[in-house]
Amino acid sequence: MAILNILRYPDARLHKVAKPVTEFGERINKLVADMAETMYDAPGVGLAASQVDVHEQLIIVDTSETKDELRVFINPTIVWASAEKQVYDEGCLSVPGIYDGVERPAQIKVSALDASGKPFEFSADGLMAVCIQHEMDHLMGKVFVEYLSPLKRNRIKAKMLKEERGIEREAALRAAGRRH
Ligand code: K1U
Ligand code: ZN
C-alpha cells in the first residue's frame, strides 16, 4: 500500500471530468487500497480518485467513528434525491483548513459497482449523504468552494496559493541544504 499525493485547490487537474471504470482487477484493488490508506492517514472521511490525479469514477467513504466501515462506489449515479435539503459545514482534503456551509439534498439513493464490479444500491442520509455527494462532485471536476460566493472563493484561492508558495520555498531550502 502507499500514501498518494492529494492535489491541492486550485490545481487545474481537480477540474478534469472522470471517465467510467471499465476493467476490474488488480489495478482497481490496489487503487482502492492506496486511496484508503491515504484517506485514513490524512485523516478524512472520503476521497475521490480525481483528488489523487486518477480521473476515473471511483470514490471511497468511511464516516464511522471506528474507521472500519470503508465503502467503495465505482461509476456511482444518484438515482433519487430528497426534496428536503440540509446544510453541512463541508471540508476537503484538497482545500485543507477551510470549512463552509453547503446545501444539498438530505437523503439520496445511489447506484454503483463495488470493487469487484458487482452492482448495488445504497441509501444515505446525514454526513454519509453529504460525503457521497461531495465526492461525486469531485468526479465531475467540481470542488465544494465552487458553491461559495465569488468573494469567499477568491479569498480561499489566494490563501491556498500563498501556502503553496511557502511549501515550494521550504522544499527549495531543504534541497539547497542537502547540496551543501
Ligand atoms: O477531500 C475530501 O473529499 C474528503 C472530505 C470529505 C467531506 C467531509 C465533510 C463534509 C463533506 C465532505 C474530508 O474528509 S475533509 C476532513 C474531515 O471532514 C474530517 C477529518 C477527520 C475526521 C472527521 C472529518
Ligand atoms: Zn473534497
XYZ file of N, CA, C and O and ligand atoms in Angstrom:
745
model
N 0.855 -1.203 0.000
C 0.000 0.000 0.000
C 0.882 1.241 0.000
O 2.048 1.178 0.339
N 0.294 2.357 -0.367
C 1.082 3.595 -0.457
C 0.198 4.798 -0.146
O -1.014 4.760 -0.398
N 0.833 5.831 0.391
C 0.110 7.083 0.598
C 0.303 7.939 -0.652
O 1.441 8.179 -1.079
N -0.821 8.331 -1.249
C -0.790 9.056 -2.527
C -0.786 10.565 -2.286
O -1.269 11.039 -1.241
N -0.272 11.311 -3.262
C -0.276 12.769 -3.181
C -1.689 13.288 -3.489
O -2.285 12.910 -4.495
N -2.207 14.124 -2.598
C -3.544 14.707 -2.808
C -3.390 16.080 -3.468
O -2.683 16.947 -2.948
N -4.015 16.254 -4.635
C -3.955 17.540 -5.351
C -4.595 18.630 -4.492
O -5.617 18.394 -3.836
N -3.983 19.804 -4.511
C -4.490 20.928 -3.720
C -5.155 21.967 -4.627
O -4.604 22.303 -5.682
N -6.346 22.445 -4.222
C -7.004 23.551 -4.901
C -6.068 24.748 -4.898
O -5.398 24.970 -3.893
N -5.908 25.498 -6.001
C -6.659 25.468 -7.255
C -5.943 24.719 -8.391
O -5.946 25.198 -9.541
N -5.387 23.559 -8.144
C -4.751 22.761 -9.196
C -5.783 22.461 -10.308
O -6.869 21.925 -10.017
N -5.435 22.774 -11.541
C -6.378 22.620 -12.675
C -6.815 21.168 -12.859
O -7.907 20.900 -13.372
N -5.982 20.211 -12.408
C -6.331 18.791 -12.590
C -7.558 18.387 -11.766
O -8.217 17.399 -12.066
N -7.889 19.191 -10.738
C -9.097 18.899 -9.937
C -10.370 19.160 -10.737
O -11.446 18.763 -10.316
N -10.243 19.826 -11.886
C -11.431 20.151 -12.682
C -11.627 19.220 -13.879
O -12.498 19.445 -14.724
N -10.796 18.163 -13.951
C -10.993 17.172 -15.034
C -12.221 16.313 -14.725
O -12.466 15.980 -13.557
N -12.952 15.930 -15.772
C -14.125 15.059 -15.591
C -13.660 13.598 -15.678
O -12.961 13.227 -16.632
N -14.028 12.806 -14.665
C -13.562 11.411 -14.591
C -14.319 10.511 -15.575
O -15.508 10.713 -15.837
N -13.615 9.485 -16.069
C -14.225 8.527 -17.014
C -14.703 7.291 -16.239
O -14.129 6.965 -15.183
N -15.696 6.580 -16.769
C -16.147 5.364 -16.078
C -15.032 4.322 -15.999
O -14.187 4.239 -16.889
N -15.066 3.515 -14.930
C -14.154 2.368 -14.799
C -14.740 1.252 -15.659
O -15.942 0.963 -15.584
N -13.901 0.631 -16.489
C -14.408 -0.425 -17.382
C -13.772 -1.787 -17.090
O -14.273 -2.810 -17.531
N -12.641 -1.774 -16.375
C -11.976 -3.057 -16.077
C -11.718 -3.181 -14.594
O -11.255 -2.228 -13.958
N -12.008 -4.360 -14.061
C -11.831 -4.609 -12.627
C -10.707 -5.620 -12.442
O -10.435 -6.421 -13.325
N -10.037 -5.564 -11.307
C -8.930 -6.492 -11.071
C -7.874 -5.854 -10.202
O -8.154 -4.948 -9.417
N -6.643 -6.312 -10.394
C -5.514 -5.907 -9.546
C -5.339 -4.390 -9.452
O -5.127 -3.844 -8.378
N -5.422 -3.701 -10.620
C -5.158 -2.257 -10.631
C -6.183 -1.501 -9.782
O -5.825 -0.632 -8.992
N -7.463 -1.865 -9.929
C -8.508 -1.183 -9.149
C -8.365 -1.544 -7.667
O -8.498 -0.683 -6.788
N -8.056 -2.813 -7.361
C -7.887 -3.218 -5.954
C -6.753 -2.425 -5.302
O -6.872 -1.989 -4.154
N -5.657 -2.251 -6.052
C -4.514 -1.502 -5.491
C -4.878 -0.021 -5.314
O -4.530 0.596 -4.304
N -5.614 0.532 -6.307
C -6.026 1.941 -6.196
C -6.915 2.136 -4.962
O -6.729 3.092 -4.197
N -7.873 1.213 -4.740
C -8.762 1.313 -3.572
C -7.929 1.240 -2.282
O -8.116 2.052 -1.361
N -6.995 0.289 -2.219
C -6.166 0.116 -1.007
C -5.314 1.367 -0.757
O -5.225 1.854 0.376
N -4.713 1.905 -1.805
C -3.863 3.099 -1.659
C -4.697 4.318 -1.276
O -4.288 5.131 -0.442
N -5.887 4.455 -1.896
C -6.749 5.595 -1.555
C -7.226 5.497 -0.110
O -7.302 6.508 0.599
N -7.540 4.266 0.348
C -7.999 4.093 1.733
C -6.879 4.477 2.699
O -7.106 5.227 3.659
N -5.668 4.026 2.417
C -4.546 4.376 3.297
C -4.344 5.897 3.325
O -4.108 6.496 4.381
N -4.487 6.524 2.158
C -4.310 7.978 2.036
C -5.400 8.719 2.822
O -5.113 9.672 3.547
N -6.656 8.255 2.694
C -7.781 8.915 3.387
C -7.637 8.777 4.908
O -7.796 9.767 5.634
N -7.321 7.559 5.400
C -7.218 7.360 6.851
C -6.030 8.128 7.415
O -6.063 8.624 8.531
N -4.959 8.239 6.630
C -3.753 8.932 7.086
C -3.978 10.445 7.185
O -3.408 11.099 8.056
N -4.847 10.993 6.290
C -4.960 12.468 6.150
C -5.261 13.233 7.444
O -4.533 14.194 7.734
N -6.281 12.933 8.273
C -7.354 11.971 8.063
C -8.551 12.652 7.411
O -8.772 13.831 7.566
N -9.356 11.817 6.709
C -10.579 12.301 6.094
C -11.654 11.242 6.188
O -11.394 10.114 6.627
N -12.875 11.622 5.757
C -13.990 10.682 5.782
C -14.394 10.276 4.363
O -15.335 9.507 4.172
N -13.689 10.797 3.366
C -13.965 10.434 1.986
C -12.787 10.804 1.099
O -11.896 11.558 1.519
N -12.776 10.253 -0.100
C -11.736 10.618 -1.069
C -12.220 10.183 -2.455
O -12.792 9.094 -2.609
N -11.990 11.032 -3.443
C -12.326 10.695 -4.837
C -11.023 10.452 -5.589
O -9.999 11.112 -5.315
N -11.053 9.539 -6.552
C -9.842 9.226 -7.327
C -9.281 10.490 -7.987
O -8.063 10.649 -8.092
N -10.166 11.402 -8.397
C -9.730 12.661 -9.027
C -8.730 13.415 -8.150
O -7.827 14.080 -8.662
N -8.909 13.313 -6.808
C -8.040 14.058 -5.891
C -6.615 13.506 -5.859
O -5.700 14.185 -5.416
N -6.453 12.241 -6.304
C -5.095 11.665 -6.356
C -4.653 11.543 -7.823
O -3.822 10.697 -8.170
N -5.263 12.393 -8.662
C -4.879 12.530 -10.074
C -5.157 11.266 -10.904
O -4.462 10.996 -11.881
N -6.179 10.516 -10.486
C -6.646 9.380 -11.285
C -8.074 9.747 -11.703
O -8.971 9.827 -10.855
N -8.277 9.989 -12.992
C -9.545 10.583 -13.428
C -10.520 9.510 -13.910
O -10.929 9.471 -15.058
N -10.848 8.637 -12.933
C -11.794 7.540 -13.143
C -12.827 7.600 -12.020
O -12.539 8.077 -10.913
N -14.038 7.083 -12.345
C -15.168 7.267 -11.421
C -15.116 6.290 -10.249
O -15.770 5.245 -10.246
N -14.339 6.627 -9.259
C -14.177 5.788 -8.060
C -14.088 6.702 -6.844
O -13.276 7.626 -6.815
N -14.956 6.445 -5.866
C -14.878 7.199 -4.605
C -14.883 6.217 -3.439
O -15.408 5.099 -3.557
N -14.297 6.636 -2.320
C -14.379 5.853 -1.095
C -14.883 6.759 0.018
O -14.645 7.971 0.001
N -15.580 6.148 0.988
C -16.156 6.895 2.110
C -16.079 6.027 3.361
O -16.300 4.806 3.284
N -15.738 6.617 4.491
C -15.861 5.935 5.786
C -16.183 7.003 6.828
O -15.296 7.733 7.270
N -17.460 7.079 7.213
C -17.887 8.092 8.183
C -18.024 7.484 9.580
O -18.513 8.145 10.490
N -17.579 6.221 9.749
C -17.725 5.567 11.064
C -16.727 6.138 12.063
O -15.659 6.613 11.684
N -17.085 6.068 13.349
C -16.181 6.506 14.429
C -14.956 5.614 14.480
O -13.851 6.063 14.745
N -15.187 4.327 14.216
C -14.148 3.301 14.387
C -13.245 3.147 13.156
O -12.269 2.400 13.199
N -13.599 3.841 12.080
C -12.782 3.824 10.850
C -12.583 2.411 10.299
O -11.506 2.039 9.844
N -13.655 1.627 10.377
C -13.570 0.257 9.872
C -14.776 -0.079 8.983
O -15.180 -1.226 8.869
N -15.389 0.969 8.394
C -16.559 0.744 7.524
C -16.333 1.405 6.167
O -17.074 2.297 5.742
N -15.267 0.961 5.516
C -14.926 1.533 4.203
C -15.972 1.139 3.166
O -16.328 -0.039 3.053
N -16.476 2.141 2.433
C -17.415 1.870 1.336
C -16.802 2.368 0.039
O -16.260 3.466 -0.012
N -16.902 1.525 -0.976
C -16.322 1.832 -2.293
C -17.471 1.980 -3.289
O -18.347 1.109 -3.362
N -17.471 3.065 -4.029
C -18.508 3.313 -5.052
C -17.805 3.545 -6.384
O -17.048 4.515 -6.526
N -18.044 2.667 -7.339
C -17.445 2.820 -8.667
C -18.563 3.134 -9.666
O -19.650 2.542 -9.599
N -18.306 4.080 -10.560
C -19.305 4.570 -11.531
C -20.639 4.910 -10.836
O -21.716 4.468 -11.276
N -20.568 5.693 -9.744
C -21.805 5.966 -8.990
C -22.743 6.927 -9.727
O -22.285 7.845 -10.416
N -24.059 6.667 -9.570
C -25.061 7.641 -10.049
C -26.100 7.818 -8.947
O -26.440 6.846 -8.258
N -26.586 9.043 -8.801
C -27.657 9.289 -7.826
C -28.973 9.008 -8.528
O -29.304 9.676 -9.518
N -29.697 7.979 -8.051
C -30.942 7.589 -8.729
C -32.153 8.249 -8.079
O -33.239 8.258 -8.647
N -31.967 8.774 -6.870
C -33.044 9.512 -6.192
C -32.429 10.475 -5.182
O -31.418 10.139 -4.530
N -32.998 11.681 -5.104
C -32.564 12.656 -4.098
C -33.801 13.298 -3.499
O -34.773 13.594 -4.218
N -33.813 13.484 -2.182
C -34.979 14.061 -1.499
C -35.139 15.545 -1.847
O -34.152 16.219 -2.168
N -36.378 16.028 -1.727
C -36.632 17.468 -1.891
C -36.096 18.205 -0.674
O -35.678 19.360 -0.770
N -36.105 17.488 0.469
C -35.581 18.098 1.705
C -34.076 18.347 1.562
O -33.357 17.481 1.043
N -33.633 19.513 2.010
C -32.198 19.845 1.911
C -31.585 19.905 3.299
O -32.288 20.101 4.295
N -30.247 19.753 3.348
C -29.533 20.002 4.607
C -28.290 20.843 4.290
O -27.709 20.725 3.211
N -27.938 21.689 5.252
C -26.705 22.484 5.108
C -25.681 21.881 6.059
O -25.977 21.659 7.230
N -24.491 21.577 5.525
C -23.434 20.965 6.339
C -22.148 21.757 6.113
O -21.853 22.162 4.995
N -21.399 21.950 7.174
C -20.103 22.637 7.074
C -19.096 21.659 6.475
O -18.540 20.831 7.191
N -18.866 21.769 5.182
C -18.007 20.783 4.497
C -16.543 21.166 4.566
O -16.185 22.337 4.651
N -15.702 20.133 4.505
C -14.260 20.315 4.412
C -13.781 19.531 3.203
O -14.564 18.822 2.566
N -12.518 19.658 2.859
C -11.990 18.933 1.701
C -10.483 18.780 1.876
O -9.795 19.754 2.197
N -10.000 17.562 1.648
C -8.566 17.308 1.791
C -7.766 18.056 0.718
O -6.566 18.252 0.876
N -8.433 18.506 -0.349
C -7.763 19.307 -1.387
C -7.781 20.798 -1.058
O -7.168 21.595 -1.782
N -8.531 21.162 0.001
C -8.598 22.569 0.437
C -8.415 22.578 1.955
O -9.326 22.965 2.700
N -7.251 22.125 2.449
C -7.105 21.913 3.889
C -7.320 23.190 4.700
O -6.919 24.272 4.284
N -8.005 22.998 5.845
C -8.206 24.113 6.783
C -9.414 24.978 6.477
O -9.727 25.892 7.229
N -10.131 24.700 5.379
C -11.297 25.513 5.003
C -12.573 24.681 5.211
O -12.674 23.557 4.705
N -13.510 25.247 5.962
C -14.819 24.602 6.178
C -15.892 25.649 5.921
O -15.769 26.784 6.372
N -16.935 25.278 5.160
C -18.035 26.231 4.947
C -19.310 25.475 4.592
O -19.259 24.329 4.113
N -20.435 26.148 4.825
C -21.738 25.513 4.644
C -22.119 25.354 3.174
O -21.999 26.295 2.394
N -22.576 24.124 2.859
C -23.082 23.831 1.505
C -24.446 23.150 1.671
O -24.610 22.286 2.524
N -25.416 23.581 0.857
C -26.756 22.985 0.917
C -26.877 21.899 -0.154
O -26.542 22.136 -1.320
N -27.347 20.729 0.277
C -27.536 19.602 -0.661
C -28.779 18.818 -0.236
O -29.224 18.954 0.911
N -29.287 17.919 -1.128
C -30.376 17.029 -0.713
C -29.987 16.249 0.545
O -28.853 15.797 0.669
N -30.956 16.112 1.471
C -30.667 15.484 2.771
C -30.570 13.963 2.666
O -29.844 13.332 3.442
N -31.334 13.370 1.746
C -31.295 11.898 1.574
C -31.085 11.591 0.090
O -31.649 12.280 -0.772
N -30.313 10.552 -0.154
C -30.080 10.133 -1.551
C -30.089 8.608 -1.664
O -29.875 7.899 -0.666
N -30.322 8.137 -2.884
C -30.130 6.711 -3.186
C -29.132 6.654 -4.342
O -29.323 7.347 -5.362
N -28.089 5.862 -4.164
C -27.008 5.777 -5.151
C -26.975 4.375 -5.741
O -27.144 3.380 -5.029
N -26.720 4.318 -7.042
C -26.487 3.044 -7.709
C -25.005 3.048 -8.126
O -24.512 4.044 -8.653
N -24.299 1.954 -7.868
C -22.857 1.921 -8.155
C -22.398 0.475 -8.313
O -23.189 -0.469 -8.163
N -21.106 0.317 -8.615
C -20.478 -1.007 -8.657
C -19.507 -1.083 -7.490
O -18.891 -0.068 -7.114
N -19.328 -2.288 -6.921
C -18.327 -2.440 -5.869
C -16.965 -2.727 -6.514
O -16.827 -2.742 -7.748
N -15.950 -2.963 -5.689
C -14.588 -3.103 -6.209
C -14.425 -4.313 -7.126
O -13.473 -4.386 -7.913
N -15.380 -5.269 -7.028
C -15.287 -6.429 -7.919
C -16.169 -6.265 -9.160
O -16.265 -7.175 -9.990
N -16.846 -5.100 -9.265
C -17.669 -4.824 -10.449
C -19.119 -5.230 -10.273
O -19.904 -5.162 -11.218
N -19.508 -5.637 -9.027
C -20.888 -6.069 -8.769
C -21.778 -4.864 -8.462
O -21.428 -4.026 -7.627
N -22.953 -4.757 -9.151
C -23.832 -3.602 -8.903
C -24.508 -3.662 -7.530
O -24.812 -4.760 -7.040
N -24.744 -2.499 -6.932
C -25.502 -2.416 -5.677
C -26.174 -1.047 -5.594
O -25.795 -0.123 -6.321
N -27.169 -0.955 -4.722
C -27.802 0.341 -4.442
C -27.605 0.651 -2.977
O -27.539 -0.263 -2.140
N -27.499 1.933 -2.656
C -27.185 2.344 -1.286
C -27.956 3.611 -0.965
O -27.918 4.574 -1.737
N -28.668 3.601 0.163
C -29.396 4.799 0.606
C -28.613 5.473 1.713
O -28.064 4.786 2.587
N -28.549 6.793 1.672
C -27.748 7.512 2.660
C -28.449 8.778 3.110
O -29.200 9.399 2.356
N -28.165 9.144 4.379
C -28.584 10.453 4.887
C -27.465 10.998 5.765
O -26.408 10.383 5.878
N -27.693 12.169 6.372
C -26.700 12.756 7.269
C -25.345 12.953 6.584
O -25.272 13.232 5.383
N -24.269 12.767 7.368
C -22.918 13.003 6.842
C -22.603 12.091 5.654
O -21.910 12.499 4.717
N -23.123 10.849 5.698
C -22.848 9.913 4.587
C -23.388 10.484 3.265
O -22.700 10.434 2.232
N -24.604 11.050 3.303
C -25.189 11.636 2.078
C -24.379 12.846 1.617
O -24.123 13.024 0.414
N -23.950 13.666 2.575
C -23.129 14.850 2.255
C -21.839 14.401 1.572
O -21.437 14.921 0.522
N -21.211 13.421 2.216
C -19.890 12.985 1.763
C -19.953 12.352 0.354
O -19.117 12.653 -0.506
N -20.958 11.504 0.117
C -21.086 10.866 -1.207
C -21.283 11.947 -2.285
O -20.642 11.911 -3.343
N -22.143 12.929 -2.004
C -22.396 13.990 -2.998
C -21.145 14.842 -3.227
O -20.822 15.215 -4.360
N -20.425 15.125 -2.141
C -19.173 15.904 -2.243
C -18.149 15.147 -3.105
O -17.519 15.731 -3.984
N -18.020 13.827 -2.860
C -17.035 13.037 -3.623
C -17.470 12.891 -5.081
O -16.630 12.921 -5.990
N -18.787 12.742 -5.314
C -19.264 12.632 -6.701
C -19.045 13.940 -7.454
O -18.771 13.920 -8.663
N -19.129 15.065 -6.757
C -18.792 16.351 -7.387
C -17.349 16.331 -7.877
O -17.052 16.820 -8.972
N -16.431 15.781 -7.032
C -15.021 15.714 -7.453
C -14.898 14.985 -8.800
O -14.116 15.382 -9.656
N -15.684 13.908 -8.977
C -15.602 13.135 -10.234
C -16.048 13.988 -11.425
O -15.632 13.737 -12.565
N -16.898 14.978 -11.144
C -17.359 15.888 -12.217
C -16.434 17.100 -12.347
O -16.721 18.032 -13.097
N -15.343 17.106 -11.591
C -14.388 18.215 -11.668
C -14.800 19.424 -10.832
O -14.317 20.533 -11.063
N -15.706 19.180 -9.865
C -16.216 20.298 -9.060
C -15.706 20.201 -7.612
O -15.822 19.144 -6.983
N -15.174 21.303 -7.113
C -14.676 21.377 -5.735
C -15.688 22.186 -4.921
O -16.278 23.142 -5.446
N -15.901 21.814 -3.634
C -17.009 22.410 -2.869
C -16.952 23.928 -2.783
O -17.993 24.575 -2.645
N -15.766 24.530 -2.900
C -15.681 26.002 -2.806
C -16.430 26.680 -3.959
O -16.758 27.867 -3.876
N -16.733 25.918 -5.010
C -17.484 26.484 -6.144
C -18.948 26.765 -5.776
O -19.661 27.421 -6.529
N -19.402 26.221 -4.604
C -20.752 26.539 -4.126
C -20.758 27.856 -3.340
O -21.818 28.370 -3.028
N -19.572 28.357 -2.989
C -19.486 29.561 -2.154
C -19.515 30.811 -3.034
O -19.414 30.718 -4.265
N -19.621 31.973 -2.407
C -19.674 33.234 -3.176
C -18.323 33.472 -3.855
O -17.286 32.998 -3.358
N -18.303 34.224 -4.979
C -17.027 34.525 -5.645
C -16.030 35.184 -4.682
O -14.841 34.922 -4.735
N -16.538 36.015 -3.770
C -15.651 36.704 -2.815
C -14.943 35.677 -1.928
O -13.711 35.694 -1.791
N -15.724 34.761 -1.328
C -15.130 33.725 -0.454
C -14.163 32.851 -1.242
O -13.077 32.513 -0.787
N -14.601 32.462 -2.458
C -13.794 31.548 -3.281
C -12.448 32.192 -3.636
O -11.409 31.553 -3.541
N -12.482 33.469 -3.985
C -11.231 34.154 -4.348
C -10.299 34.294 -3.153
O -9.088 34.185 -3.280
N -10.894 34.533 -1.965
C -10.068 34.612 -0.744
C -9.411 33.261 -0.456
O -8.244 33.191 -0.093
N -10.184 32.183 -0.636
C -9.654 30.830 -0.385
C -8.534 30.534 -1.384
O -7.473 30.023 -1.029
N -8.784 30.893 -2.644
C -7.780 30.652 -3.700
C -6.480 31.381 -3.364
O -5.393 30.808 -3.435
N -6.591 32.639 -2.958
C -5.400 33.447 -2.627
C -4.647 32.813 -1.448
O -3.415 32.725 -1.461
N -5.409 32.350 -0.436
C -4.785 31.724 0.752
C -4.041 30.450 0.356
O -2.912 30.207 0.779
N -4.690 29.658 -0.498
C -4.082 28.388 -0.927
C -2.811 28.650 -1.748
O -1.810 27.949 -1.598
N -2.865 29.655 -2.628
C -1.688 29.966 -3.469
C -0.535 30.483 -2.610
O 0.624 30.144 -2.854
N -0.865 31.255 -1.561
C 0.170 31.767 -0.649
C 0.820 30.572 0.074
O 2.048 30.500 0.185
N -0.017 29.650 0.550
C 0.510 28.454 1.239
C 1.396 27.644 0.301
O 2.434 27.128 0.684
N 0.949 27.544 -0.961
C 1.686 26.773 -1.970
C 3.094 27.351 -2.162
O 4.080 26.610 -2.229
N 3.155 28.696 -2.228
C 4.461 29.353 -2.388
C 5.346 29.061 -1.181
O 6.545 28.814 -1.332
N 4.757 29.037 0.026
C 5.511 28.715 1.245
C 6.045 27.290 1.196
O 7.202 27.030 1.544
N 5.205 26.356 0.738
C 5.604 24.936 0.636
C 6.770 24.815 -0.349
O 7.761 24.131 -0.087
N 6.638 25.522 -1.502
C 7.692 25.457 -2.534
C 9.006 26.053 -2.010
O 10.077 25.512 -2.241
N 8.879 27.163 -1.258
C 10.083 27.822 -0.702
C 10.780 26.881 0.277
O 11.998 26.714 0.240
N 10.005 26.221 1.154
C 10.597 25.284 2.129
C 11.289 24.122 1.426
O 12.379 23.709 1.824
N 10.654 23.616 0.358
C 11.242 22.489 -0.385
C 12.561 22.910 -1.034
O 13.547 22.160 -1.019
N 12.582 24.154 -1.580
C 13.808 24.656 -2.221
C 14.914 24.809 -1.188
O 16.082 24.460 -1.445
N 14.559 25.314 0.020
C 15.562 25.494 1.081
C 16.119 24.143 1.534
O 17.322 23.987 1.740
N 15.191 23.156 1.671
C 15.629 21.797 2.087
C 16.584 21.216 1.050
O 17.618 20.655 1.386
N 16.239 21.388 -0.262
C 17.075 20.848 -1.346
C 18.438 21.536 -1.353
O 19.468 20.882 -1.526
N 18.452 22.867 -1.111
C 19.722 23.617 -1.087
C 20.564 23.132 0.093
O 21.784 22.975 -0.039
N 19.908 22.873 1.225
C 20.615 22.384 2.419
C 21.272 21.045 2.167
O 22.383 20.787 2.641
N 20.594 20.189 1.384
C 21.143 18.857 1.092
C 22.379 18.957 0.189
O 23.244 18.104 0.229
N 22.421 20.035 -0.663
C 23.543 20.175 -1.614
C 24.811 20.647 -0.899
O 25.893 20.461 -1.381
N 24.649 21.341 0.302
C 25.831 21.909 0.978
C 26.374 20.982 2.049
O 25.795 20.022 2.432
O -11.498 15.818 0.411
C -12.485 15.123 0.548
O -13.243 14.967 -0.392
C -12.718 14.444 1.866
C -13.575 15.284 2.813
C -14.978 14.709 2.817
C -16.030 15.575 3.435
C -16.016 15.902 4.768
C -17.023 16.679 5.309
C -18.039 17.111 4.515
C -18.038 16.797 3.186
C -17.041 16.024 2.641
C -12.946 15.206 4.192
O -12.817 14.183 4.753
S -12.442 16.689 4.926
C -11.859 16.182 6.530
C -12.950 15.927 7.501
O -14.046 16.404 7.315
C -12.732 15.086 8.684
C -11.492 14.690 9.056
C -11.315 13.886 10.185
C -12.374 13.482 10.915
C -13.629 13.880 10.554
C -13.815 14.679 9.447
Zn -13.146 17.090 -1.309
